[in-house]
mmCIF file of C-alpha atoms and ligand atoms in Angstrom:
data_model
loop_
_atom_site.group_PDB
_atom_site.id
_atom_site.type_symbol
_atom_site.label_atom_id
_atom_site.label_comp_id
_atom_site.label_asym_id
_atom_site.label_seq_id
_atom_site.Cartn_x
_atom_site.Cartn_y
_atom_site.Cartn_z
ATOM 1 C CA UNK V 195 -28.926 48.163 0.349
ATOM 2 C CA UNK V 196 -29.352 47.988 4.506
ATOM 3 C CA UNK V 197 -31.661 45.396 5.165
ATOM 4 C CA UNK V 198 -34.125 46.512 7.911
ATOM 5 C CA UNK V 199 -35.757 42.800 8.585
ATOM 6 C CA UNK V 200 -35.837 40.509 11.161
ATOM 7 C CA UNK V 201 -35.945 37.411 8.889
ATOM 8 C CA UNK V 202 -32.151 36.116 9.127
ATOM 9 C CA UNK V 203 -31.671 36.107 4.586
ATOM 10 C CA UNK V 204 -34.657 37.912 3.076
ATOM 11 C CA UNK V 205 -33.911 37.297 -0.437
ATOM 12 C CA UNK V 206 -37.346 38.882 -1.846
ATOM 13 C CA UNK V 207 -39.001 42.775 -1.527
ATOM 14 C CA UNK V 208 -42.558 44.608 -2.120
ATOM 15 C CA UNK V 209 -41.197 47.344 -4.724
ATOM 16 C CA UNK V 210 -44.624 48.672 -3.915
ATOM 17 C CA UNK V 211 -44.788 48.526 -0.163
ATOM 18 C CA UNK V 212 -40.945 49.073 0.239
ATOM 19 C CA UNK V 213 -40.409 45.640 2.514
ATOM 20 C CA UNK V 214 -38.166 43.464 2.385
ATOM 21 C CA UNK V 215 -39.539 39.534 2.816
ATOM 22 C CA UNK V 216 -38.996 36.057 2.973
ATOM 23 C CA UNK V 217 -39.398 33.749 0.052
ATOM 24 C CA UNK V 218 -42.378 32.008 1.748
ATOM 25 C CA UNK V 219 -44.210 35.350 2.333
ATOM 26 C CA UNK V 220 -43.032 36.315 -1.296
ATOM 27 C CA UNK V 221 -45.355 33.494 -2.715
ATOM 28 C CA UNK V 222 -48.385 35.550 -0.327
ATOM 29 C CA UNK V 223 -47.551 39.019 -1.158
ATOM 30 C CA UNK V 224 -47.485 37.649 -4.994
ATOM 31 C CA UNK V 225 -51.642 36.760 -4.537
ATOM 32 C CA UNK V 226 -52.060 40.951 -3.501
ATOM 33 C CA UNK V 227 -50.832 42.152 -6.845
ATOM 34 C CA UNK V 228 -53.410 45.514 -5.834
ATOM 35 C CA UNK V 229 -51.329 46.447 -3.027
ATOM 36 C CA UNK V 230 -47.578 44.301 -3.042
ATOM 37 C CA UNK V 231 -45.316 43.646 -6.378
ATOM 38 C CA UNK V 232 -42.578 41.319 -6.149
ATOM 39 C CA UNK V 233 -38.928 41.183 -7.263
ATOM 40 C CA UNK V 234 -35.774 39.043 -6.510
ATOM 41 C CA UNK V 235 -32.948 41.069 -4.201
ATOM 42 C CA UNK V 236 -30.420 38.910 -6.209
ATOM 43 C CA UNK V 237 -31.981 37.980 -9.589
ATOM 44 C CA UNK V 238 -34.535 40.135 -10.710
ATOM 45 C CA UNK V 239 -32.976 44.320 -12.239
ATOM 46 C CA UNK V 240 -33.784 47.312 -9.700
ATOM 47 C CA UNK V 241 -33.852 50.446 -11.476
ATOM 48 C CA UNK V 242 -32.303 53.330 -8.877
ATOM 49 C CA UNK V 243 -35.732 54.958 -8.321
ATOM 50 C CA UNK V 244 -36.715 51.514 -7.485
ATOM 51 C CA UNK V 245 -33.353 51.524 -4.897
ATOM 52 C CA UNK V 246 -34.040 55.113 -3.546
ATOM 53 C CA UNK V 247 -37.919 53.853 -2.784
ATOM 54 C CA UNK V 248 -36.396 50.975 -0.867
ATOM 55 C CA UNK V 249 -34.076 53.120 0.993
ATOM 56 C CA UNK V 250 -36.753 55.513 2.150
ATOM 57 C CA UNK V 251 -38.790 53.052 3.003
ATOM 58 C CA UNK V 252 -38.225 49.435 4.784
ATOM 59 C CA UNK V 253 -39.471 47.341 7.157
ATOM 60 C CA UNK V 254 -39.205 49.842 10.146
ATOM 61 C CA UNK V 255 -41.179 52.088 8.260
ATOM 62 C CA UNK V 256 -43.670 49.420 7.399
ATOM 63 C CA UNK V 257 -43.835 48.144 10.718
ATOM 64 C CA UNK V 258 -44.581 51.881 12.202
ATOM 65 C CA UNK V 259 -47.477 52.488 9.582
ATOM 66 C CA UNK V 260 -49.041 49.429 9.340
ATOM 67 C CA UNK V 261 -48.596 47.900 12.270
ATOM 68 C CA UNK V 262 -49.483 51.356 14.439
ATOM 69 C CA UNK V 263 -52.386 49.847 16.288
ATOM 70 C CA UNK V 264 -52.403 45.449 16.566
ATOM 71 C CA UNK V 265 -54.689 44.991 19.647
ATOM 72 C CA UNK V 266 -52.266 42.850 22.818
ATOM 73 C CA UNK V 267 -54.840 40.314 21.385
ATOM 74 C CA UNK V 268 -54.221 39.987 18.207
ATOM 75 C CA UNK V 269 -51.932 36.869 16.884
ATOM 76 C CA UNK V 270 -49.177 37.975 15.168
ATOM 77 C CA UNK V 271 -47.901 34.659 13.073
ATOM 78 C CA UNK V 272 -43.820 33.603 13.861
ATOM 79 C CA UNK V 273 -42.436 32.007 10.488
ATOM 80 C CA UNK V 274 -43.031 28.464 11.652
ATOM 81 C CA UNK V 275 -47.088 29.414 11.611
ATOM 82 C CA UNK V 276 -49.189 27.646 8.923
ATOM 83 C CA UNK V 277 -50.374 29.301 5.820
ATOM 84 C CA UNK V 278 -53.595 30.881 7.089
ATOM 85 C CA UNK V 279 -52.442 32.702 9.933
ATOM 86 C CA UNK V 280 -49.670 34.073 7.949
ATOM 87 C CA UNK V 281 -51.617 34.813 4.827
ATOM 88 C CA UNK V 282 -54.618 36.725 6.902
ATOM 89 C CA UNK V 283 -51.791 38.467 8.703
ATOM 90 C CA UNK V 284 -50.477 39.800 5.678
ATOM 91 C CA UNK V 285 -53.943 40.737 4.461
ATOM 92 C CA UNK V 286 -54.700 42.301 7.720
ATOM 93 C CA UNK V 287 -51.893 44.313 8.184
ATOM 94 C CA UNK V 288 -51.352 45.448 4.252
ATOM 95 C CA UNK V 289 -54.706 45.098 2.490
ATOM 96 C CA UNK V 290 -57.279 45.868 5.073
ATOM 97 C CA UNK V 291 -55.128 48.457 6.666
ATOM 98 C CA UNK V 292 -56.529 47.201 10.358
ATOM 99 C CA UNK V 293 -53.474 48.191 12.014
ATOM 100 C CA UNK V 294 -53.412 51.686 10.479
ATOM 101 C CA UNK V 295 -52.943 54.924 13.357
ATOM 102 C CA UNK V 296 -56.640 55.747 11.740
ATOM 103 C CA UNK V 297 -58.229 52.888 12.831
ATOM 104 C CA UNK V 298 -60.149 52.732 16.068
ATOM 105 C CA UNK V 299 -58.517 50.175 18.070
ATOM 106 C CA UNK V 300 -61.956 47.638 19.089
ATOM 107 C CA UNK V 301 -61.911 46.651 23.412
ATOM 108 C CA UNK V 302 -61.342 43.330 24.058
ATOM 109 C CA UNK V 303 -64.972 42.555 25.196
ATOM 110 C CA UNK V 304 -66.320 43.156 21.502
ATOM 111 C CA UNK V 305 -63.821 42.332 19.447
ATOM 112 C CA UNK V 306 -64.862 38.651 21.828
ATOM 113 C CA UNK V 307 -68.069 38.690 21.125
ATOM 114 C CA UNK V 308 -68.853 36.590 17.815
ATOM 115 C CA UNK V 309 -71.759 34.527 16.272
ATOM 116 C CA UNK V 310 -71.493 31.985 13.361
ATOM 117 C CA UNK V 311 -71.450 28.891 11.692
ATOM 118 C CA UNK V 312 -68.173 26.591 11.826
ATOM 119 C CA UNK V 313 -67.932 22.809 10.436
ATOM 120 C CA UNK V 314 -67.201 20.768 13.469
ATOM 121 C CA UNK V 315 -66.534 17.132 13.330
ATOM 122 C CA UNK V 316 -69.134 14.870 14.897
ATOM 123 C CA UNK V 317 -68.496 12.599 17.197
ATOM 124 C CA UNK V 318 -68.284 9.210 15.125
ATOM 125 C CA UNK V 319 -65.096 11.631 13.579
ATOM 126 C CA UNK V 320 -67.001 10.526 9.868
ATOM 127 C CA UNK V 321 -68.218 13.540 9.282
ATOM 128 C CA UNK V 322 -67.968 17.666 9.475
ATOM 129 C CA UNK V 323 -71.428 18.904 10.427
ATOM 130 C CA UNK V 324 -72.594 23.022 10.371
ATOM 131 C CA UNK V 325 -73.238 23.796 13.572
ATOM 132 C CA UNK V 326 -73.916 27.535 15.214
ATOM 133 C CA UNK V 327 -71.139 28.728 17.618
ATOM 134 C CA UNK V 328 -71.535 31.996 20.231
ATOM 135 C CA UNK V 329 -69.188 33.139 21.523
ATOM 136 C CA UNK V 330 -69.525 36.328 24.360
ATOM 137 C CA UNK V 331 -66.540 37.791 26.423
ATOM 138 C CA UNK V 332 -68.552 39.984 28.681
ATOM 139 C CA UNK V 333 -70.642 36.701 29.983
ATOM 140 C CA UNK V 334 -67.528 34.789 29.556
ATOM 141 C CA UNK V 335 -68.539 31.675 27.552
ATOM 142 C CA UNK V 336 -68.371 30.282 24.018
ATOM 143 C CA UNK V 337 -71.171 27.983 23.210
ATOM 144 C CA UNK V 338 -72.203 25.427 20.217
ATOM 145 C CA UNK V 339 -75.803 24.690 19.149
ATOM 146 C CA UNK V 340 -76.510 21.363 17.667
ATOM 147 C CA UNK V 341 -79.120 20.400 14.784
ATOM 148 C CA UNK V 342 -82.443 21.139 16.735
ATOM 149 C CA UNK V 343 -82.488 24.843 17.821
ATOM 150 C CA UNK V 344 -83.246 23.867 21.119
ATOM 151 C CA UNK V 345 -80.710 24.974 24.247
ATOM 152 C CA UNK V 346 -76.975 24.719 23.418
ATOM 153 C CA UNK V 347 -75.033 21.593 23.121
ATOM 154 C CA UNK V 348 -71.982 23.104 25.142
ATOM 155 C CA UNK V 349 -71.210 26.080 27.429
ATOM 156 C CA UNK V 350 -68.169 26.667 27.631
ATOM 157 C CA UNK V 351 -65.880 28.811 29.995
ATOM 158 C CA UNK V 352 -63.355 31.175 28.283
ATOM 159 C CA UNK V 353 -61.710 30.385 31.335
ATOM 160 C CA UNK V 354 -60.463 26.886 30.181
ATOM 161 C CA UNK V 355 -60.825 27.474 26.419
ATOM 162 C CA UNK V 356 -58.215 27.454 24.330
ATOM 163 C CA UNK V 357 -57.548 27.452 20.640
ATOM 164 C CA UNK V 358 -54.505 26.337 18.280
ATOM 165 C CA UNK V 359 -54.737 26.136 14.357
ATOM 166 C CA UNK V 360 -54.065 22.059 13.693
ATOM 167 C CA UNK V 361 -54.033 21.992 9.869
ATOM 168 C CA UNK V 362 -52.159 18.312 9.461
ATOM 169 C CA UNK V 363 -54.147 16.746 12.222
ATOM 170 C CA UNK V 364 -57.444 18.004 10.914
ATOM 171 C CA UNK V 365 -57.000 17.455 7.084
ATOM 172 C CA UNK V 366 -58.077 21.319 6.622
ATOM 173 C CA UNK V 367 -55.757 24.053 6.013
ATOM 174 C CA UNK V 368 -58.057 25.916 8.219
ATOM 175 C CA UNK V 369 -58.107 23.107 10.632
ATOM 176 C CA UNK V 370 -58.650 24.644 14.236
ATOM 177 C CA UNK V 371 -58.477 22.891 17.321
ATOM 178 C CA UNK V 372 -60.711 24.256 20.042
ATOM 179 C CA UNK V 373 -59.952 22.591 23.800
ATOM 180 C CA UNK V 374 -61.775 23.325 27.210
ATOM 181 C CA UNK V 375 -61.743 21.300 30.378
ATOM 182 C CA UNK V 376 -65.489 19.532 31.269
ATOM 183 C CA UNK V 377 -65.382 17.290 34.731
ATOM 184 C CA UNK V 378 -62.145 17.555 34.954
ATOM 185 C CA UNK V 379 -61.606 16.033 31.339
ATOM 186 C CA UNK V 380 -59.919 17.798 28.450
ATOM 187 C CA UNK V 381 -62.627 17.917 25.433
ATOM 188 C CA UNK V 382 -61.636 18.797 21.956
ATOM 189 C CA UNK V 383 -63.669 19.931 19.170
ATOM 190 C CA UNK V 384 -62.095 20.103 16.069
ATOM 191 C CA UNK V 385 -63.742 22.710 13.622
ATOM 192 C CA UNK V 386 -63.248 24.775 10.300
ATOM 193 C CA UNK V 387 -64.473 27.763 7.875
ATOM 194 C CA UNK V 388 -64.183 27.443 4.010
ATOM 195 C CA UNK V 389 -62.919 31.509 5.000
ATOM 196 C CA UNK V 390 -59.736 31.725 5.612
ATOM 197 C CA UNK V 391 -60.617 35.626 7.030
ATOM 198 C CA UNK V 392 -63.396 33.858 9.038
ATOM 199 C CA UNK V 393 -61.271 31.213 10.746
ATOM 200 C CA UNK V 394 -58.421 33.777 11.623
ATOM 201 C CA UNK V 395 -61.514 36.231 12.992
ATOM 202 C CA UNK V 396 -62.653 33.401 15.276
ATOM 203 C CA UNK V 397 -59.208 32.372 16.374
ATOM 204 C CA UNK V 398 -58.517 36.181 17.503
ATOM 205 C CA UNK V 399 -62.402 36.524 18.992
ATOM 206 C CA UNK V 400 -61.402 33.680 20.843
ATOM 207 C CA UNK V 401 -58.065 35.517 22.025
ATOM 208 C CA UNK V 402 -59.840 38.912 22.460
ATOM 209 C CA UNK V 403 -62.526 37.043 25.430
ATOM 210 C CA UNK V 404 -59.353 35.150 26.753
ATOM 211 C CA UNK V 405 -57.437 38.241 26.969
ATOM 212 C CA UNK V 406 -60.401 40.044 28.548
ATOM 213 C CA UNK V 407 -61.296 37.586 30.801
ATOM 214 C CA UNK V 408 -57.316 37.576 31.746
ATOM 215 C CA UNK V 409 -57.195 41.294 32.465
ATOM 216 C CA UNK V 410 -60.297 41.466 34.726
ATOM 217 C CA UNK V 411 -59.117 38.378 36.615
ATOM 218 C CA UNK V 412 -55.646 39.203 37.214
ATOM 219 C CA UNK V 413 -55.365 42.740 36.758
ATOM 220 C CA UNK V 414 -51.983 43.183 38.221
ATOM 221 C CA UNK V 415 -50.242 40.575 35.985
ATOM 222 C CA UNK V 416 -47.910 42.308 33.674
ATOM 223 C CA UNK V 417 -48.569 42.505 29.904
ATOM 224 C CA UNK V 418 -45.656 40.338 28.931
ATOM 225 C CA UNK V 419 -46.528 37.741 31.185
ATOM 226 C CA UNK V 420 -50.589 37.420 30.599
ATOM 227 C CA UNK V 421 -50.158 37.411 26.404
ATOM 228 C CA UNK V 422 -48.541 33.667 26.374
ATOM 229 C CA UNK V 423 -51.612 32.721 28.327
ATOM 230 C CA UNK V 424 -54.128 33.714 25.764
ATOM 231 C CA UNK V 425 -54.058 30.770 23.664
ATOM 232 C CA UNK V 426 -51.202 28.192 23.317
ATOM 233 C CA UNK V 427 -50.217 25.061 21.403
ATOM 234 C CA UNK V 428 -48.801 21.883 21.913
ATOM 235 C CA UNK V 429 -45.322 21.651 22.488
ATOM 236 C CA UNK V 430 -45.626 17.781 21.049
ATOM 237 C CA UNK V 431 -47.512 15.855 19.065
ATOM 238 C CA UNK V 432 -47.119 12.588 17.520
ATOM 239 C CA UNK V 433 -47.610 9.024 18.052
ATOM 240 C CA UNK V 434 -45.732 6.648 20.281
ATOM 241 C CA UNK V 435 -46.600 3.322 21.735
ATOM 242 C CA UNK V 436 -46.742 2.788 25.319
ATOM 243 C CA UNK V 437 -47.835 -0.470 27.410
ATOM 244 C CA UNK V 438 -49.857 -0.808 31.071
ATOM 245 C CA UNK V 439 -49.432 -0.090 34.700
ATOM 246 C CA UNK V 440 -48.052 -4.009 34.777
ATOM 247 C CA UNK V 441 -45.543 -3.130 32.161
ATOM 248 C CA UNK V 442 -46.099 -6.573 30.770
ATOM 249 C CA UNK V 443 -48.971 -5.738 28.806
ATOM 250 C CA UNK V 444 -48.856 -5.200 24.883
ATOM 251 C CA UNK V 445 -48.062 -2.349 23.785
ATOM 252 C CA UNK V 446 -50.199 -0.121 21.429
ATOM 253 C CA UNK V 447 -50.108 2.900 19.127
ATOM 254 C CA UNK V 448 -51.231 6.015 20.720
ATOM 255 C CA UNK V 449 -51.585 9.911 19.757
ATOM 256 C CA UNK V 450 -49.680 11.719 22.468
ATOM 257 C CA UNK V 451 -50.125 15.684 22.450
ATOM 258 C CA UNK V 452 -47.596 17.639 25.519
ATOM 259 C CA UNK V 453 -49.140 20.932 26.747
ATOM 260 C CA UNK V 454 -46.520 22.650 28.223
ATOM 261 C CA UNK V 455 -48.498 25.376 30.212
ATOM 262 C CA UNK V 456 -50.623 22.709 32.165
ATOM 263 C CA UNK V 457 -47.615 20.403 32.223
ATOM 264 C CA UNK V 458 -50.127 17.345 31.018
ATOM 265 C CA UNK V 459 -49.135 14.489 28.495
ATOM 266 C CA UNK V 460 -52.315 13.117 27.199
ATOM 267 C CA UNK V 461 -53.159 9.988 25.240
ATOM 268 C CA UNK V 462 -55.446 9.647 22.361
ATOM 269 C CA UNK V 463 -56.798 6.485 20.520
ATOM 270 C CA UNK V 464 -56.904 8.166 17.486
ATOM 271 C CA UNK V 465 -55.698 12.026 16.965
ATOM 272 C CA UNK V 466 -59.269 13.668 16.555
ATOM 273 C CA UNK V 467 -60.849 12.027 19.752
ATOM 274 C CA UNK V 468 -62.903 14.144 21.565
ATOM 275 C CA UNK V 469 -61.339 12.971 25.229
ATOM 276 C CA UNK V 470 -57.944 11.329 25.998
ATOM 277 C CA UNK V 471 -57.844 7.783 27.205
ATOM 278 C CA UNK V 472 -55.376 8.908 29.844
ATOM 279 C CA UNK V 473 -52.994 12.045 31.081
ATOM 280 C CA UNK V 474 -50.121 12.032 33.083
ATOM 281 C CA UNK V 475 -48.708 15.256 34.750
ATOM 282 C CA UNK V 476 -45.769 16.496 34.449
ATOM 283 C CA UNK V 477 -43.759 17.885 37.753
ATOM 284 C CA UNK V 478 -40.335 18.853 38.138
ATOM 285 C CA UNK V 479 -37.595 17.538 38.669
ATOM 286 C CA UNK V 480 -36.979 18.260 42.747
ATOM 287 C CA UNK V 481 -40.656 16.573 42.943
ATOM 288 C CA UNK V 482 -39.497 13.191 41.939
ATOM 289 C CA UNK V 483 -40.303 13.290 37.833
ATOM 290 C CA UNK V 484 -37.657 11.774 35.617
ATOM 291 C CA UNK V 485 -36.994 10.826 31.783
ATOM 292 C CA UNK V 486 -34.853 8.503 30.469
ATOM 293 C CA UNK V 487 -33.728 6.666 27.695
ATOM 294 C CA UNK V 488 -33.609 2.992 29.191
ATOM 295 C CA UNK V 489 -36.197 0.348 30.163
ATOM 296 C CA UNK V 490 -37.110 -0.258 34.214
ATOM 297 C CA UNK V 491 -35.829 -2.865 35.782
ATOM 298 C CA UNK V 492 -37.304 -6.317 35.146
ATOM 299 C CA UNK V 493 -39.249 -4.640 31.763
ATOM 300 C CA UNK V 494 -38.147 -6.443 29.006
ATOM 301 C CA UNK V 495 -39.633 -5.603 25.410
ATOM 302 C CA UNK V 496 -39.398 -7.683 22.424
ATOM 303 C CA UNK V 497 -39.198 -4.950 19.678
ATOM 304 C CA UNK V 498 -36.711 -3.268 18.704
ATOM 305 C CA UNK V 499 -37.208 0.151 18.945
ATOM 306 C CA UNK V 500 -35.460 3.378 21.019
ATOM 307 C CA UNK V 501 -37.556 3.284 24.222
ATOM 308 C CA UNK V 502 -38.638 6.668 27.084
ATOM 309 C CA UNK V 503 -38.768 5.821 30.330
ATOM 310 C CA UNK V 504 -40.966 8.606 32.002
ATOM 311 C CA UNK V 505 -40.781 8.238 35.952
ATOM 312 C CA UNK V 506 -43.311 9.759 37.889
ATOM 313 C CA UNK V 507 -44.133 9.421 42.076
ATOM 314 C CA UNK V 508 -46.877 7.231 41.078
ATOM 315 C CA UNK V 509 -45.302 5.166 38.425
ATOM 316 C CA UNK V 510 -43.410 4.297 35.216
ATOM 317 C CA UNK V 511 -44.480 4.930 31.772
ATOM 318 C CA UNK V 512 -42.712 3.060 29.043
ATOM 319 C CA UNK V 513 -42.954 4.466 25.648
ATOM 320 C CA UNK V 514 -41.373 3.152 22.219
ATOM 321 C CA UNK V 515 -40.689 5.997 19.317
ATOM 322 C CA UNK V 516 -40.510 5.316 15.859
ATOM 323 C CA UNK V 517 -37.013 6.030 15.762
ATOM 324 C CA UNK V 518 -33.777 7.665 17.063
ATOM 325 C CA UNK V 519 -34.569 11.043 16.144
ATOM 326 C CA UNK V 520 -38.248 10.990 17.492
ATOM 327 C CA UNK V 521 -37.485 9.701 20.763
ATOM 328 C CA UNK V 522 -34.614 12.380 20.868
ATOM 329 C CA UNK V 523 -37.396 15.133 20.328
ATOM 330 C CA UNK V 524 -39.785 13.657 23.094
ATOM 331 C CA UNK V 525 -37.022 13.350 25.618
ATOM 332 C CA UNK V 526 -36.270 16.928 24.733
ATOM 333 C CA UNK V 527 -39.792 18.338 25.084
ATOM 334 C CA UNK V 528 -40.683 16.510 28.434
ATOM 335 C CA UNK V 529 -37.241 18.079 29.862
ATOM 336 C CA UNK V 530 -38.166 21.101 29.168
ATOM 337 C CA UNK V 531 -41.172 20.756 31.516
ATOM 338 C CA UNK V 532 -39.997 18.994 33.893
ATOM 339 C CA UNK V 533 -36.950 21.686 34.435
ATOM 340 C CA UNK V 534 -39.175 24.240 33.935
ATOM 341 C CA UNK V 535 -40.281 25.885 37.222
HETATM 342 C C1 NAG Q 832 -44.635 28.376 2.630
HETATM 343 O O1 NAG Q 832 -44.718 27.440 3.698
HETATM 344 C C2 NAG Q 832 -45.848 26.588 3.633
HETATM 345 C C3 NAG Q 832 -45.810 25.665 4.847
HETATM 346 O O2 NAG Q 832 -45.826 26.379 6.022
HETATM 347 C C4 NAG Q 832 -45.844 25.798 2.352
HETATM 348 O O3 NAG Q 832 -47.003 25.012 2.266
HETATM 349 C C5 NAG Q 832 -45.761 26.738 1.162
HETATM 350 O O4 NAG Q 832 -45.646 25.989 -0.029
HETATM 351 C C6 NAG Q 832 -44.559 27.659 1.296
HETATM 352 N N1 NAG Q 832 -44.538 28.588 0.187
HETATM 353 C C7 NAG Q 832 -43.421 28.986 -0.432
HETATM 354 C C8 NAG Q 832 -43.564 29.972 -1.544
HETATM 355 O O5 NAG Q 832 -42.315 28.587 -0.072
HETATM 356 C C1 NAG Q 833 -38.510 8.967 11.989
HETATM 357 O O1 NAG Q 833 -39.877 8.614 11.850
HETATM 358 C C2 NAG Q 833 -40.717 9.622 11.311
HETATM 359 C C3 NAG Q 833 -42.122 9.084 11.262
HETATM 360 O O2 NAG Q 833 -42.548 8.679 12.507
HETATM 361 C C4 NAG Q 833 -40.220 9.994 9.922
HETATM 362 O O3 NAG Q 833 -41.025 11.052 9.413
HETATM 363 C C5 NAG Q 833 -38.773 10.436 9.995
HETATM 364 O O4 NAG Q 833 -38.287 10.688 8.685
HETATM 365 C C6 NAG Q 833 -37.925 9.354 10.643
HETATM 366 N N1 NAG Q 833 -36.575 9.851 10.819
HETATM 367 C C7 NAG Q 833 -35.501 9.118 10.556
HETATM 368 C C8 NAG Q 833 -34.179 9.753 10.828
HETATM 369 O O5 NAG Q 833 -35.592 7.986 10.137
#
């Protein structure tokens, strides 16, 4: 059988679609048994009309039927993508038939236009709360209403806003993470929907009013070069200890998340804080920005533990990683950025 599939070894198929699939989206096509049946390439018996469907069909085929009309908005999930963006993708594309040539592709300005309830975690960080989200891509904001129904808590620019599914962090397979800037400051709010259809339908509303906002503002930026700057995620996350300006002073546990686009390294406390205790940008090399894996000069630290040296115009950061292989994958991400131009 000629595989037509970009996965590198799919091992699985859709006898009913005529796709061939990974084992991980095996286990999602398995939950549509009204529109996708499943069968092993090597272990499960394919009858020859089964083999002749297959051959007429495939994932080209697929791709130019169901996938006829995605909007430039639209998030289409990579294999590294957690469960609910792959899952609604699949549903999307195969059970709704959204993508179909029939379908009346939606503009940008109302597919961002959305109104609705999300759990958002307070403040304190004790507790999700209900709260009632706006969000409108012709006036260009996205706002949040607290308990009283008076005016809105937050309004928020779709110029800064930005959205990345954090399902670990947030404890909520349907954990998004929703950032803007305020006063210079990065804010997060960290929200969810018991839908997993809902969540993915806010995430893309949020894309739709980016994108829209994007193509009015710079209207002569190519395609391929304004859909990376919809939404993005971090490059980085994890935690790391790092001391003071003095480089004497004790060093502490902190959440550290790298955005690559806006070349910032920020801080946390703890990993769902609403603001970062601190942020350090990221230039390139030629400007004077450095990593490395050795302590300063006259720094001496007591544990033992592989160390980042971060060199910056202004000053040195000193970081300690849990281990070998972490500080190997930090010193990797922040060289990307700082030899990226
Ligand atoms: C697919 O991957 C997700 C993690 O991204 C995992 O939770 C799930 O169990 C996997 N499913 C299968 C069938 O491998
Ligand atoms: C390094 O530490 C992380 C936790 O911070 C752990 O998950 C990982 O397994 C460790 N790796 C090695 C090689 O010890």
């Amino acid at each position: 059988m000629r595989l037509q599939e970009e996965e590198e070894d799919p091992e699985w198929a859709s006898y009913k679609l005529g796709i061939f699939i990974c084992l991980n989206c095996s286990g999602i096509h398995r939950n549509l048994p009204e529109i996708s049946r499943v069968k092993s390439l090597r272990l499960d018996f394919w009858e020859s009309s089964l083999i002749e469907f297959m051959k007429n069909h495939g994932n080209l085929w697929a791709k130019a039927k169901y996938e006829a009309k995605v909007p430039p908005y639209y998030y289409i999930p990579k294999s590294c993508d957690c469960m609910v963006l792959r899952q609604q993708w699949i549903s999307a594309k195969y059970e709704r038939g959204e993508f179909l040539d029939t379908q009346v592709c939606q503009d940008p300005c109302s597919a961002g236009s959305r109104e609705g309830c999300l759990w958002k975690l307070g403040k304190g960080r004790r507790q999700f709360q209900k709260r009632q989200f706006l969000l409108s891509a012709k006036e260009g904001v996205m706002k949040y209403y607290g308990k009283e129904s008076k005016g809105p808590k937050a309004v928020i620019s779709v110029e800064t806003l930005n959205a990345m599914f954090q399902v670990e962090k947030i404890g909520h397979s349907h954990g998004l993470q929703i950032t803007y800037i305020t006063d210079g400051q990065t804010r997060n709010l960290f929200v969810y929907h018991e839908s997993a259809k809902e969540i993915v339908d806010w995430f893309n509303a949020i894309r739709a009013a980016r994108y829209h906002y994007l193509r009015t503002t710079f209207p002569n930026v190519p395609e391929t070069e304004l859909i990376p700057r919809i939404t993005r995620s971090f490059v980085k996350e994890g935690y790391m200890e790092k001391t003071g300006p003095k480089q004497k002073e004790a060093f502490k546990v902190r959440w550290f998340s790298l955005d690559s686009q806006e070349r910032n390294l920020m801080y946390f406390k703890n990993p769902l804080d609403a603001f970062a205790q601190g942020q350090v940008f990221i230039g390139r090399r030629d400007e004077g920005y450095e990593v490395r894996d050795d302590l300063p000069q006259k720094v001496c630290v007591k544990k033992k533990k592989p160390v980042i040296t971060l060199v910056t115009p202004a000053r040195e950061f000193v970081f300690l990683c849990e281990n070998d292989s972490k500080q190997r994958e930090w010193m990797d991400a922040l060289n990307r950025i700082i030899t990226q131009p």
